Each structure stands twice: as C-alpha cells, then as structure tokens.
Coordinates of C-alpha atoms and ligand atoms in Angstrom, one line a residue:
X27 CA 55.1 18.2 90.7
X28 CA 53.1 21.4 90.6
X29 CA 53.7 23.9 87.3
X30 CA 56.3 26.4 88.0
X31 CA 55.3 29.7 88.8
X32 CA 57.5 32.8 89.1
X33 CA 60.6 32.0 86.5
X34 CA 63.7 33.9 86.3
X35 CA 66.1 34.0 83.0
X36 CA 69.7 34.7 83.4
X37 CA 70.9 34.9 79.7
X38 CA 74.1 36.0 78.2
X39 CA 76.1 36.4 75.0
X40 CA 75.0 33.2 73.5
X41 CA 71.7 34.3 73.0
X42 CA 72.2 36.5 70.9
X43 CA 75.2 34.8 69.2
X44 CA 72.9 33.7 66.6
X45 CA 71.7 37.6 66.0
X46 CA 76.0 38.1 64.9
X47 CA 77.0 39.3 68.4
X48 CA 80.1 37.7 69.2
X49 CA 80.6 36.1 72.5
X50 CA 83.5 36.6 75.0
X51 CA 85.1 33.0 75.7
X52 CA 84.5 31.1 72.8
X53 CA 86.9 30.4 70.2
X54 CA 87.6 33.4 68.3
X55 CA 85.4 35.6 71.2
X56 CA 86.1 39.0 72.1
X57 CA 88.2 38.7 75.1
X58 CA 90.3 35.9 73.0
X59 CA 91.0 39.1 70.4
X60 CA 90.9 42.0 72.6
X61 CA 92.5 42.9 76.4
X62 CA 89.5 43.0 78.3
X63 CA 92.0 45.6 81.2
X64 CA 92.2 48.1 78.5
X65 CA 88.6 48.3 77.5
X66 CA 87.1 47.0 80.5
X67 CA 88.3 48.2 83.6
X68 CA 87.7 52.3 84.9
X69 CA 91.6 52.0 85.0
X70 CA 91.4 51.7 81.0
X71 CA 89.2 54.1 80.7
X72 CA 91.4 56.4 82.4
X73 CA 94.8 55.3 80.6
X74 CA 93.1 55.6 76.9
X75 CA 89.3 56.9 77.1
X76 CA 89.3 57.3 73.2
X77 CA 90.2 53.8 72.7
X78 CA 87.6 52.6 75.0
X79 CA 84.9 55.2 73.4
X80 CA 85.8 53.2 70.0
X81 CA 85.1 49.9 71.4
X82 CA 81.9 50.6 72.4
X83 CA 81.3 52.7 69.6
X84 CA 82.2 50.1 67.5
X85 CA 79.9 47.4 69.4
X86 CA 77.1 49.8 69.4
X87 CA 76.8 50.2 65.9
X88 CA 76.8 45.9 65.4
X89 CA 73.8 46.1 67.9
X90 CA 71.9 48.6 66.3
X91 CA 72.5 46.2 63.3
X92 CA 71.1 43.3 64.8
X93 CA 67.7 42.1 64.6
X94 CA 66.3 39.7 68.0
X95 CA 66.3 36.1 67.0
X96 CA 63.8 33.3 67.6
X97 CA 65.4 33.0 71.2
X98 CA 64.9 37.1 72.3
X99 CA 61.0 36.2 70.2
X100 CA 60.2 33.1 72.4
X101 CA 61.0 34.7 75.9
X102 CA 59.1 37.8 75.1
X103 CA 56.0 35.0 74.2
X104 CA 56.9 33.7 77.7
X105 CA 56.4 36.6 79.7
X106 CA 53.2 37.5 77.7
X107 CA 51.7 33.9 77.7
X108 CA 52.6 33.1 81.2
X109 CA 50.1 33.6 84.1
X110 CA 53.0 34.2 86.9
X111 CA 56.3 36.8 86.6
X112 CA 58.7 36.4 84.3
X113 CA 61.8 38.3 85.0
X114 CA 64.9 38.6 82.5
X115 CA 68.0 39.4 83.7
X116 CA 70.5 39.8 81.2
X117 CA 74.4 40.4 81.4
X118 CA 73.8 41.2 77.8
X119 CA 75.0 44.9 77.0
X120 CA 72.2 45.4 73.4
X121 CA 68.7 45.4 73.4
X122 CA 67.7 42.8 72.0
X123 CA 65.0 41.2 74.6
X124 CA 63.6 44.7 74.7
X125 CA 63.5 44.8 70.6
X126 CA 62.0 41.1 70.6
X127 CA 59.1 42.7 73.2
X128 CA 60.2 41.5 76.6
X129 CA 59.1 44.1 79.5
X130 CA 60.5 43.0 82.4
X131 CA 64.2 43.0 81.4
X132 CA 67.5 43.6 83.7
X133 CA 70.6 44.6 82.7
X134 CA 72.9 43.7 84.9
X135 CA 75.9 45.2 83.2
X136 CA 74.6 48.4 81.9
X137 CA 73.0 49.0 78.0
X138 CA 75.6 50.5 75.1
X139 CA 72.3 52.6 74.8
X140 CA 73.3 54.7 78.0
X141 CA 75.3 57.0 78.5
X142 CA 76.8 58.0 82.1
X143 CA 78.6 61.0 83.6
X144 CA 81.4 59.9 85.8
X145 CA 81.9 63.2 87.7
X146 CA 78.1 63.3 88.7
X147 CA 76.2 60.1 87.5
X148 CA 73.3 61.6 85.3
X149 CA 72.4 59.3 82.6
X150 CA 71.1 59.8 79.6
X151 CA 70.5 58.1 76.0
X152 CA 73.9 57.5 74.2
X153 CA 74.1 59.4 71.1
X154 CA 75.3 56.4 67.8
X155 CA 79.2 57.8 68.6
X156 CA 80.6 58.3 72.2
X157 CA 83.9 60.7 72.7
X158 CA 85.5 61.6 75.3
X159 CA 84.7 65.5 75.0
X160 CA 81.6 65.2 75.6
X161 CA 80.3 67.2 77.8
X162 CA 77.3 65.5 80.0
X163 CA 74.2 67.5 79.7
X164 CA 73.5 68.0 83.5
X165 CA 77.0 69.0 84.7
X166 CA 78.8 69.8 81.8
X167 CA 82.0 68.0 83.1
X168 CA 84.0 66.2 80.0
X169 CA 83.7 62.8 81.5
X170 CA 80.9 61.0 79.9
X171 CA 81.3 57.4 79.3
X172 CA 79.0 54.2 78.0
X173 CA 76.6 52.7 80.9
X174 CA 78.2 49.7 81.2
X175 CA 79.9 47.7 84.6
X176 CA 82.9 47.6 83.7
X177 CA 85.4 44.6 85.7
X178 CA 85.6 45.5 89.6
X179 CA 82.1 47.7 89.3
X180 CA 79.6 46.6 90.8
X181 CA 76.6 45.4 88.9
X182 CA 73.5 47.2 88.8
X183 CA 70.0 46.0 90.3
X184 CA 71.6 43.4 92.8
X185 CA 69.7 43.8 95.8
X186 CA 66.6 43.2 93.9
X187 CA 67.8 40.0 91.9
X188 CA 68.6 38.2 95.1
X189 CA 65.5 39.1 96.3
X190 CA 63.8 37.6 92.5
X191 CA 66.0 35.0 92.4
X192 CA 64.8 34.3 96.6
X193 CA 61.0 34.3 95.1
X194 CA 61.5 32.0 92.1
X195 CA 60.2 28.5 91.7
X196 CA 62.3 27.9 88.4
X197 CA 66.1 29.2 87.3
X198 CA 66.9 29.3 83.6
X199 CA 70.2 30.1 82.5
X200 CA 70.3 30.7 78.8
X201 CA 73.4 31.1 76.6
X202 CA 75.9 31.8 79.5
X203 CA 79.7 30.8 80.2
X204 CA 78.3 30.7 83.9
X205 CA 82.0 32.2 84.7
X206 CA 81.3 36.1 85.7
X207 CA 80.5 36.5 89.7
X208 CA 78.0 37.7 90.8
X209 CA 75.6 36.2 87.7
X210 CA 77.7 32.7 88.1
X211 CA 76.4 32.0 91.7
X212 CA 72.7 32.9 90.7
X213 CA 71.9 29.1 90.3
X214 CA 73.4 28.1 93.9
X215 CA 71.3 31.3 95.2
X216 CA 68.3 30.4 93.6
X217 CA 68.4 26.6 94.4
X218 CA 69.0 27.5 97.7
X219 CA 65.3 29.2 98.0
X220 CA 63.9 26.1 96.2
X221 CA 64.1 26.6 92.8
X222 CA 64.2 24.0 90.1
X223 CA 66.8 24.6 88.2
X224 CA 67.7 24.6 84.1
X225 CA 70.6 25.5 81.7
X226 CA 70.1 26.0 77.8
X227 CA 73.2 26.4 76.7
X228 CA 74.9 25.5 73.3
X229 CA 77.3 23.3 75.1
X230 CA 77.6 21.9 79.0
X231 CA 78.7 25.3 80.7
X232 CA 81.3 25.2 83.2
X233 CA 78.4 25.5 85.9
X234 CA 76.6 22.6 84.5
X235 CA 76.8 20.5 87.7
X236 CA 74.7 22.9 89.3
X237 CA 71.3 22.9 87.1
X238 CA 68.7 20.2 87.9
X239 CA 68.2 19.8 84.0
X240 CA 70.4 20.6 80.7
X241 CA 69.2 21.4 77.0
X242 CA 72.4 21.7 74.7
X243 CA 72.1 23.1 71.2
X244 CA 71.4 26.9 69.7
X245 CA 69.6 28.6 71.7
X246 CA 67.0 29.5 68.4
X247 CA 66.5 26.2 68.7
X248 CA 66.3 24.9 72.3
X249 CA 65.0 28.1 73.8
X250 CA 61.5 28.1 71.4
X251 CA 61.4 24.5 72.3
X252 CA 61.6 24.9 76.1
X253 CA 58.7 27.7 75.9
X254 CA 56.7 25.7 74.2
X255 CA 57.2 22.5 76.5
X256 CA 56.5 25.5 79.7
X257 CA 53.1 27.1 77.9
X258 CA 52.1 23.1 77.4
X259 CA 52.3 22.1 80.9
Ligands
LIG310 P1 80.6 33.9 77.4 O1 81.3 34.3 76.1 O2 81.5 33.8 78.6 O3 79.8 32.6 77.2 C1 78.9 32.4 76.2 C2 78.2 31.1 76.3 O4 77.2 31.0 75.3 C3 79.2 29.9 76.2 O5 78.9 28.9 77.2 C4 78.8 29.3 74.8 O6 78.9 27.8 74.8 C5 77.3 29.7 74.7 N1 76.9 29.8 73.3 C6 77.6 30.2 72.2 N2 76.8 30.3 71.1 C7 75.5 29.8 71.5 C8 74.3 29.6 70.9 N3 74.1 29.9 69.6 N4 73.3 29.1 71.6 C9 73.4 28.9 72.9 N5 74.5 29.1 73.6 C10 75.6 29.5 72.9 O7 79.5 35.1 77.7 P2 78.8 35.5 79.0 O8 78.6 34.3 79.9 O9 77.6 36.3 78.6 O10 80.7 41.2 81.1 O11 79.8 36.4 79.7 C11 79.5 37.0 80.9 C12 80.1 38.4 81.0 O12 81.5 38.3 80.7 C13 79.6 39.4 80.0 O13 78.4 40.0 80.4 C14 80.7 40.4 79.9 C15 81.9 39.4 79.8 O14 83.1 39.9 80.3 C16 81.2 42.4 81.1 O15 81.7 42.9 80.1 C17 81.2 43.1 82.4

C-alpha cells in the first residue's frame, strides 16, 4: 500500500487530559458535574451571562496553566517532519497544539482565547477575565462573550473541513468521545473519499466500528508512538 499522504487529525479532550484538562463524558467529566444548557447554550448565556462569563473564566485560567504534553509535542513533529499536509482540527477550546508548535490548527468550537461581540461579531483577544459589561471595542455594545460554539451553533470552518477531510488519504481521530455531530461523522465522510482510517483513543470510542485501525492507551503514549511508526514508513 502506498505511504499516506495528506493526513487529517480530529482530536479532542483526551488529548490534553493528560495536560489536567478535564474531559466532558468521562467519569467525573465536566458535563457529569455541570449543566451543559446553562453554560453551553446562547439561551444560558441569556438567562445568566455572569455565570457563563465564570465558567469560562474559570476554564481559561486552567488552560493558561497548562503546559502541551508529549501528545500536542508529537503532532507538531508530524506536521514539521512530514513531506504532505498535515491539518489539525481540534474541538479542543485551549491552545495547546498551537503552544506544542502545530501551524495548521482548526478550532472547530471556537478558542477561550477569543473574545466575540454578539451585537456585531468583531473579535478580538479575550482579556484573562470575561464580564458581561464589557463593552466590545468596535461597537461598544455590552454584549461580549467567549469565542466558543456553543450547543445548536454552528461550528466554525465547516465548509473547508469537508473539503480537507474530501482530500485526505488518512483520518486520525485522537482522544475523542466521537459523540458531538458534526466532528462524529468526520470518519464516515472521510472514508467515504478514500481514506484509511485510525482512532487513538484511551479506550474503544463509541465510533470505534468506523476506524480501519485502533490504538488504545494515553494518548502521551500511543500518539508519539504512532508518529514515530508514520515518520518510519
Ligand atoms: P469527551 O469527554 O466526550 O471524550 C473524551 C474521550 O477521550 C473519551 O473517549 C475518553 O476515553 C478519551 N480519553 C480520556 N483520557 C484520555 C487519554 N489520556 N488519552 C487518550 N484518550 C483519552 O470529549 P470530546 O469528544 O472532545 O463541545 O467532546 C466533544 C465536544 O463535546 C467538546 O468539544 C465539547 C463537548 O461538549 C462543546 O463544548 C461545543
């Protein structure tokens, strides 16, 4: 079988689980602690925007914390190693592929390091702490909130990643419950347009039956693994 060429990465919270950033379904996960309508919906945001501001304030600031792990380090030696594209698109809200020196990075479902004006859409860097008096800097309307796709938005960049995921010869998807639409159907899309396909994931996902191939274990340990095995031939 000839080398892959073009690869694209879906990951999600379990890459960086291993950086201290919880997950969302897991035992113990965020929306197991937390009700995902109040702080993830624009219906929440409208109910109790101060309470959403927090949450993100407060998830912000545990980013910033973080430091990229061996997974974020062994993608970014993938894209620079690699002689074809290598594109990353993450559901991941921190920056830790960007931090770990990936380039070519989506985010699918926004950055906590955005800020967006919902009266005229300007966006701009978040400052550490969010509130809902802010004032935008382009409009001046009090209506700023974090850059992130909240449940029934629509995720950013889509047009494009069909169009990546229509152009790739091999599908990773890294640390993901593989239960959040549109991200969840990126395996049937890209298998579709011939793509080999391969989940790294700590445990079968619920998608498994998908992927062409499965790696189980921590992703610091099965993702620098796979690289390698890719740069090796
Ligand atoms: P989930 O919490 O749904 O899934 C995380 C996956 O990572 C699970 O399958 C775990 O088994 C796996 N995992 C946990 N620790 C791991 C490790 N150390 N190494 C490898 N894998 C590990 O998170 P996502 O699939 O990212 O969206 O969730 C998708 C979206 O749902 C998020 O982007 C977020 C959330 O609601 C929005 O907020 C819009």
């Amino acid at each position: 079988m000839p080398a892959p060429r073009r690869i694209v990465i879906l990951t999600g919270a379990g890459i960086s689980a291993e950086s201290g950033l919880g997950t969302f379904r897991d035992k113990g996960g965020l929306w197991t602690r937390v009700d995902l309508s109040e702080v993830a919906t624009p219906e929440g945001f409208a109910r109790n925007p101060q309470l959403v501001h927090d949450f993100y304030n407060a998830r912000r600031a545990n980013a910033l914390e973080a430091q990229p792990n061996a997974a974020h380090h062994a993608l970014a030696r993938l894209e620079a190693e690699w002689p074809d594209e290598v594109l990353i698109v993450t559901q991941n809200v921190d920056d830790l592929h960007e931090r770990a020196g990936s380039r070519n990075v989506m985010h699918m479902h926004g950055t906590l390091t955005g800020a967006l004006c919902a009266a005229c859409g300007h966006r701009w860097p978040a400052p550490r702490v969010m509130n809902p008096s802010d004032a935008c800097p382009a409009c001046g309307a009090p209506q700023t909130r974090p850059d992130i796709v909240w449940f029934g938005e629509y995720p950013y960049g889509m047009d494009q990643i069909w169009d990546k995921l229509r152009q790739a010869d091999l599908f990773a998807a890294i640390g993901t419950s593989g239960t959040v639409f549109p991200a969840a159907a990126f395996v049937q899309d890209a298998a579709r347009a011939g793509a080999r396909t391969i989940e790294l994931n700590l445990e079968r996902s619920d998608a498994a039956a998908d992927f062409d191939e499965h790696r189980h274990g921590p992703a610091t340990r099965i993702v620098p693994e796979w690289v390698e095995d890719l740069l090796r031939g």
